[in-house]
Coordinates of N, CA and C in Angstrom, one line a residue:
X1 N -17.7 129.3 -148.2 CA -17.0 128.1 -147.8 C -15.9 128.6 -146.7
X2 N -15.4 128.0 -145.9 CA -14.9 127.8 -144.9 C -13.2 128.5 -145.6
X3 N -12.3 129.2 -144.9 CA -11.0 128.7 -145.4 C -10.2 127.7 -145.3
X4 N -9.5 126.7 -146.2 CA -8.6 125.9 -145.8 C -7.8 126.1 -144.9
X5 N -7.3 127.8 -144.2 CA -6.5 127.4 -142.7 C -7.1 127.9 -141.7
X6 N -8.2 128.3 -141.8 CA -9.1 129.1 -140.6 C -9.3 127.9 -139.6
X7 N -9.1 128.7 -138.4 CA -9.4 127.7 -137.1 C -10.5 128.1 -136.7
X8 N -11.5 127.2 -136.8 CA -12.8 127.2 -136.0 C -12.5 126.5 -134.4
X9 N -13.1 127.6 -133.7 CA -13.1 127.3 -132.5 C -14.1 126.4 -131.5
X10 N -14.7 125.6 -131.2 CA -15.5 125.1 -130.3 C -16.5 126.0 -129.5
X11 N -17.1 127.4 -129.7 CA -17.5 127.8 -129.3 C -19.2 127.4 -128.4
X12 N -19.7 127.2 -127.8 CA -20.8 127.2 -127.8 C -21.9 128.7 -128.3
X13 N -21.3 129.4 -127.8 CA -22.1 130.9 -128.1 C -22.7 130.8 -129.2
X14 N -21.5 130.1 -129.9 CA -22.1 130.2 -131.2 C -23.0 129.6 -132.2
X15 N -23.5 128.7 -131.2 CA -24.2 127.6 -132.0 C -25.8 127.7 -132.0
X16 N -26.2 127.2 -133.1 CA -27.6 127.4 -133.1 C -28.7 126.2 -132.8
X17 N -29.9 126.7 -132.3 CA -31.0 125.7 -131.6 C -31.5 125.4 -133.2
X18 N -31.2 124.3 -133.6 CA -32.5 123.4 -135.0 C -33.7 123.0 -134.4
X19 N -33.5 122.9 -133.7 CA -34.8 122.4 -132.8 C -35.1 122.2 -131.2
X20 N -35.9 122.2 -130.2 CA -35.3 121.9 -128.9 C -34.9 120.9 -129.0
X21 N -33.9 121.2 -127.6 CA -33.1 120.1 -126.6 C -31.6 119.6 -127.6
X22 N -31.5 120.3 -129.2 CA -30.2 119.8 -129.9 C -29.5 121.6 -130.1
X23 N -28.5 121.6 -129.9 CA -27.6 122.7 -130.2 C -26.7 122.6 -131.3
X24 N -26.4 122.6 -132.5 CA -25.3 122.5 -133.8 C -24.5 124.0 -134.0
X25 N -23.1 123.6 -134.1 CA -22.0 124.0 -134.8 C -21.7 123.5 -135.5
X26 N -21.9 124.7 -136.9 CA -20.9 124.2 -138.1 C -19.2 124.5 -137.5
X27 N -18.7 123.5 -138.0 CA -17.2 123.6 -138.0 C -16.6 124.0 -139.2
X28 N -15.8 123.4 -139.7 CA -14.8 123.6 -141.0 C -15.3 123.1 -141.9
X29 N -15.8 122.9 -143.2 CA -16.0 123.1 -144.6 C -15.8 123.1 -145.7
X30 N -15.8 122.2 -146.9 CA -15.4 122.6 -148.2 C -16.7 122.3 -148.7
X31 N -16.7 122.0 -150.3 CA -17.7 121.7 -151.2 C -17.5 119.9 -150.8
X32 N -16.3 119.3 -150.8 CA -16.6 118.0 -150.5 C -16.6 117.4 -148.9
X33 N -16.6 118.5 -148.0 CA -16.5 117.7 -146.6 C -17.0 118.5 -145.4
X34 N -17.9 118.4 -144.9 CA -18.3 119.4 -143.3 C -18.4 118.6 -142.3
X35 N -17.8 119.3 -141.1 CA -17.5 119.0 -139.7 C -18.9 119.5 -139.6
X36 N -19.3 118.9 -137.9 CA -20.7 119.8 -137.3 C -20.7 118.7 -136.1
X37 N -20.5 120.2 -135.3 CA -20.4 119.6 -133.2 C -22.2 119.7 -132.8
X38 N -22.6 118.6 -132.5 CA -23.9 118.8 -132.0 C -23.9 118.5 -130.3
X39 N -24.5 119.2 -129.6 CA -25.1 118.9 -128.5 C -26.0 118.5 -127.8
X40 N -26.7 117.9 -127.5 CA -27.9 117.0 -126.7 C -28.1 117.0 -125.7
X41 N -29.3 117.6 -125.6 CA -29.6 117.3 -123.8 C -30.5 116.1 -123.8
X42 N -30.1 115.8 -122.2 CA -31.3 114.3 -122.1 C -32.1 114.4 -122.5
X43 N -33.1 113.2 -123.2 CA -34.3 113.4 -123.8 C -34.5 113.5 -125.1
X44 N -33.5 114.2 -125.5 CA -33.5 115.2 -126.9 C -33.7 113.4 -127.7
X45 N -35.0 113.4 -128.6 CA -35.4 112.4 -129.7 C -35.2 113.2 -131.2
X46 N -34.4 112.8 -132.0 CA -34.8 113.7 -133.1 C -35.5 112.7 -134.3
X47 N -35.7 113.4 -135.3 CA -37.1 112.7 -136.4 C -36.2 112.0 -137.0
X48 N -36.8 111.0 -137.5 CA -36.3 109.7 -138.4 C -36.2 110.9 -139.7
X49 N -34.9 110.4 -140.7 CA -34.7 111.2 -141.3 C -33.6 110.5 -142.8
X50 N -33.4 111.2 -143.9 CA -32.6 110.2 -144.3 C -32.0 111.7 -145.2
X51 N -30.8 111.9 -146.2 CA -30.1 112.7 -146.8 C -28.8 112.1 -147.4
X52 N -28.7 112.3 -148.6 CA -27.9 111.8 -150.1 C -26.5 112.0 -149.0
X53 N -26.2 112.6 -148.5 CA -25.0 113.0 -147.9 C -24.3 111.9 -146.9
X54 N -23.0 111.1 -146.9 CA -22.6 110.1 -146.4 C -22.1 110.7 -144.9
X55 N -22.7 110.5 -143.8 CA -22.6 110.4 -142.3 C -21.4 109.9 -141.7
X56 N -20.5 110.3 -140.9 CA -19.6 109.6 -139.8 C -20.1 110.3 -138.5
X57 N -20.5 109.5 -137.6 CA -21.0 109.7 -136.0 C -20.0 109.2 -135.2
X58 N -19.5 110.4 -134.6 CA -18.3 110.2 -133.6 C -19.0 110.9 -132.3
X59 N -18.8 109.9 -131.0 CA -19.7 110.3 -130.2 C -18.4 111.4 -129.2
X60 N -18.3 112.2 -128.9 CA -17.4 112.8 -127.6 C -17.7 112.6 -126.8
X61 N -18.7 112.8 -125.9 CA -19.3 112.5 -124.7 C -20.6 111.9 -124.4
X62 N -20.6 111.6 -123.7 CA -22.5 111.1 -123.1 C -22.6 109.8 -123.8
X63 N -23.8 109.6 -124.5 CA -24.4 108.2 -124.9 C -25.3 108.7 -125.9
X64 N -25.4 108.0 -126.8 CA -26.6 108.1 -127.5 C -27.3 106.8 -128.7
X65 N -28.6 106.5 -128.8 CA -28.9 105.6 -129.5 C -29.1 106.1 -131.1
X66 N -28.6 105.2 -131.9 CA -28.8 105.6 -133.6 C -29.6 104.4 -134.1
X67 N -30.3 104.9 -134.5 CA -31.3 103.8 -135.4 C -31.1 104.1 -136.8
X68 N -30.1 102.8 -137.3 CA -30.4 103.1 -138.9 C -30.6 102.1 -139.7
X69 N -32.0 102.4 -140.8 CA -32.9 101.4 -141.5 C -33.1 100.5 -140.3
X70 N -33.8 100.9 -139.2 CA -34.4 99.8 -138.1 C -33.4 99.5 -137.3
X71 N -32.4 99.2 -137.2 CA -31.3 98.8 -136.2 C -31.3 99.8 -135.3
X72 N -31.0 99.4 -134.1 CA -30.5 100.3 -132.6 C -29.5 100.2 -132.6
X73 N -28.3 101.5 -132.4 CA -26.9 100.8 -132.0 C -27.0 101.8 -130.8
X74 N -26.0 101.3 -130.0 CA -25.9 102.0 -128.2 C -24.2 102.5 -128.7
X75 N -23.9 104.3 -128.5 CA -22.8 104.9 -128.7 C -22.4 105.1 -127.4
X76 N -21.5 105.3 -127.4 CA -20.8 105.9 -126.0 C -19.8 107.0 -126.4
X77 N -19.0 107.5 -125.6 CA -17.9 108.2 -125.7 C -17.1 107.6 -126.7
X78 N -16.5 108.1 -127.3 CA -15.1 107.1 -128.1 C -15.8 106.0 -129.5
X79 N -16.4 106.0 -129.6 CA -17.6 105.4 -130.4 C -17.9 106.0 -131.7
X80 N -18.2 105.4 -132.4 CA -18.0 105.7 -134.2 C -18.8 104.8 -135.3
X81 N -19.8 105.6 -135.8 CA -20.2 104.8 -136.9 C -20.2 105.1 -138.2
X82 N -20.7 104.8 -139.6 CA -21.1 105.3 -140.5 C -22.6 105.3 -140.7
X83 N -23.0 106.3 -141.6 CA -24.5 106.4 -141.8 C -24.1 106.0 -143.5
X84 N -24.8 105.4 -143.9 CA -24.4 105.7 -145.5 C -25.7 106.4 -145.9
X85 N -25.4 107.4 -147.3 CA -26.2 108.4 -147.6 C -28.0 107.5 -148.3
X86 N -28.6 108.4 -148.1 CA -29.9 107.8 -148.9 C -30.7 106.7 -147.5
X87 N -29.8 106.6 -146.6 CA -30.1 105.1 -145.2 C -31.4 106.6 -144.2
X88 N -32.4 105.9 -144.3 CA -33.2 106.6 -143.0 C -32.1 106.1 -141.6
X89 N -32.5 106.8 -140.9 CA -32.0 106.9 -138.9 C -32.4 107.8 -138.3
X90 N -31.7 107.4 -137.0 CA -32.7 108.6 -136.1 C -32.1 108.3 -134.6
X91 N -31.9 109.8 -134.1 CA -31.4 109.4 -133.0 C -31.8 109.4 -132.0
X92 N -31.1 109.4 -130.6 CA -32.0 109.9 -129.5 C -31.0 110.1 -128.5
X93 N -31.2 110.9 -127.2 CA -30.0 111.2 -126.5 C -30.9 110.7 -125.0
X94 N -30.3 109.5 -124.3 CA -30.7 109.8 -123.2 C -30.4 110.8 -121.7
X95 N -28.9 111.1 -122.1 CA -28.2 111.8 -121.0 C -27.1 112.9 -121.9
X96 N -27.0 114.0 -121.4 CA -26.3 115.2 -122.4 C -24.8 114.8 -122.5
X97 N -25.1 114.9 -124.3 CA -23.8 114.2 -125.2 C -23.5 115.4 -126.3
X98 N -22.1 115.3 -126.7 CA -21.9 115.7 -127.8 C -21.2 115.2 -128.9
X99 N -21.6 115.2 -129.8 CA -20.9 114.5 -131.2 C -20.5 115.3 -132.1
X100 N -19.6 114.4 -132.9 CA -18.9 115.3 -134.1 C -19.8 114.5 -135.4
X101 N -20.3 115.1 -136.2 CA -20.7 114.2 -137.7 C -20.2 114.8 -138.7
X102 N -19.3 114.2 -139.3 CA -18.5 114.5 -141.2 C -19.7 113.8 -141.9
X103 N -20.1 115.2 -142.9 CA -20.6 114.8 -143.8 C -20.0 115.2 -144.9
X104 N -20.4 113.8 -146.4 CA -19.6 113.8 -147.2 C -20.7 114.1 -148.8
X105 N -20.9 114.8 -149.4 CA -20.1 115.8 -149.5 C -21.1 117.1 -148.5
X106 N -20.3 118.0 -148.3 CA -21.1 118.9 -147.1 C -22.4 119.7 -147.4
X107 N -23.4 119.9 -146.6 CA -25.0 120.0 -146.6 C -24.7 121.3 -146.7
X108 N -25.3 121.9 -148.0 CA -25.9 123.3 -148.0 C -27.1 124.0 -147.2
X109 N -27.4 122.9 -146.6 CA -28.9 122.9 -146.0 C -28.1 123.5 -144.4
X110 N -27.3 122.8 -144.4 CA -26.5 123.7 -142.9 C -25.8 125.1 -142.8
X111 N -24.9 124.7 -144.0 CA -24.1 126.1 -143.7 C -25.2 127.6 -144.8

């Protein structure tokens, strides 16, 4: 786990490819809460997808579309949703973005 006063920095260097065209940083961490900076290049579609873990999508930059349980929503910069846990979605990036996602409680499957 993360320490409660450790500063994680915004690195890119440090981030790893899950797949093409998406780049992820884990950020900070407990057993009940993970940060995670993703980046997107245009194009980047990722798989419909669903996980017990409750989602917040904070967009930083660019744009990106979220489909969840069928809905389209159009993000922008400054932009904010909830995913609730167990809900299929799926995203897609038309122009290179980066977002922040809190997941609640944090994915062992990341860190």
């Amino acid at each position: 786990m993360s320490a409660a006063d450790e500063v994680i920095k915004p690195v890119d260097s440090s981030m790893t490819s899950p797949e093409p065209g998406l780049r992820r940083q884990v950020m900070s961490y407990s057993q009940g809460l993970m940060l995670v900076r993703h980046k997107m290049e245009p194009g980047w579609i990722g798989a419909a997808h669903s996980h017990p873990h409750e989602q917040l999508v904070y967009v930083v930059s660019g744009a990106i579309q979220l489909t969840i349980a069928g809905v389209t929503h159009s993000l922008s910069a400054g932009d904010s949703i909830l995913v609730a846990g167990g809900t299929e979605h799926q995203a897609r990036a038309d122009r290179a973005s980066e977002v922040l996602d809190v997941f609640a409680p944090y994915r062992a499957d990341y860190a």
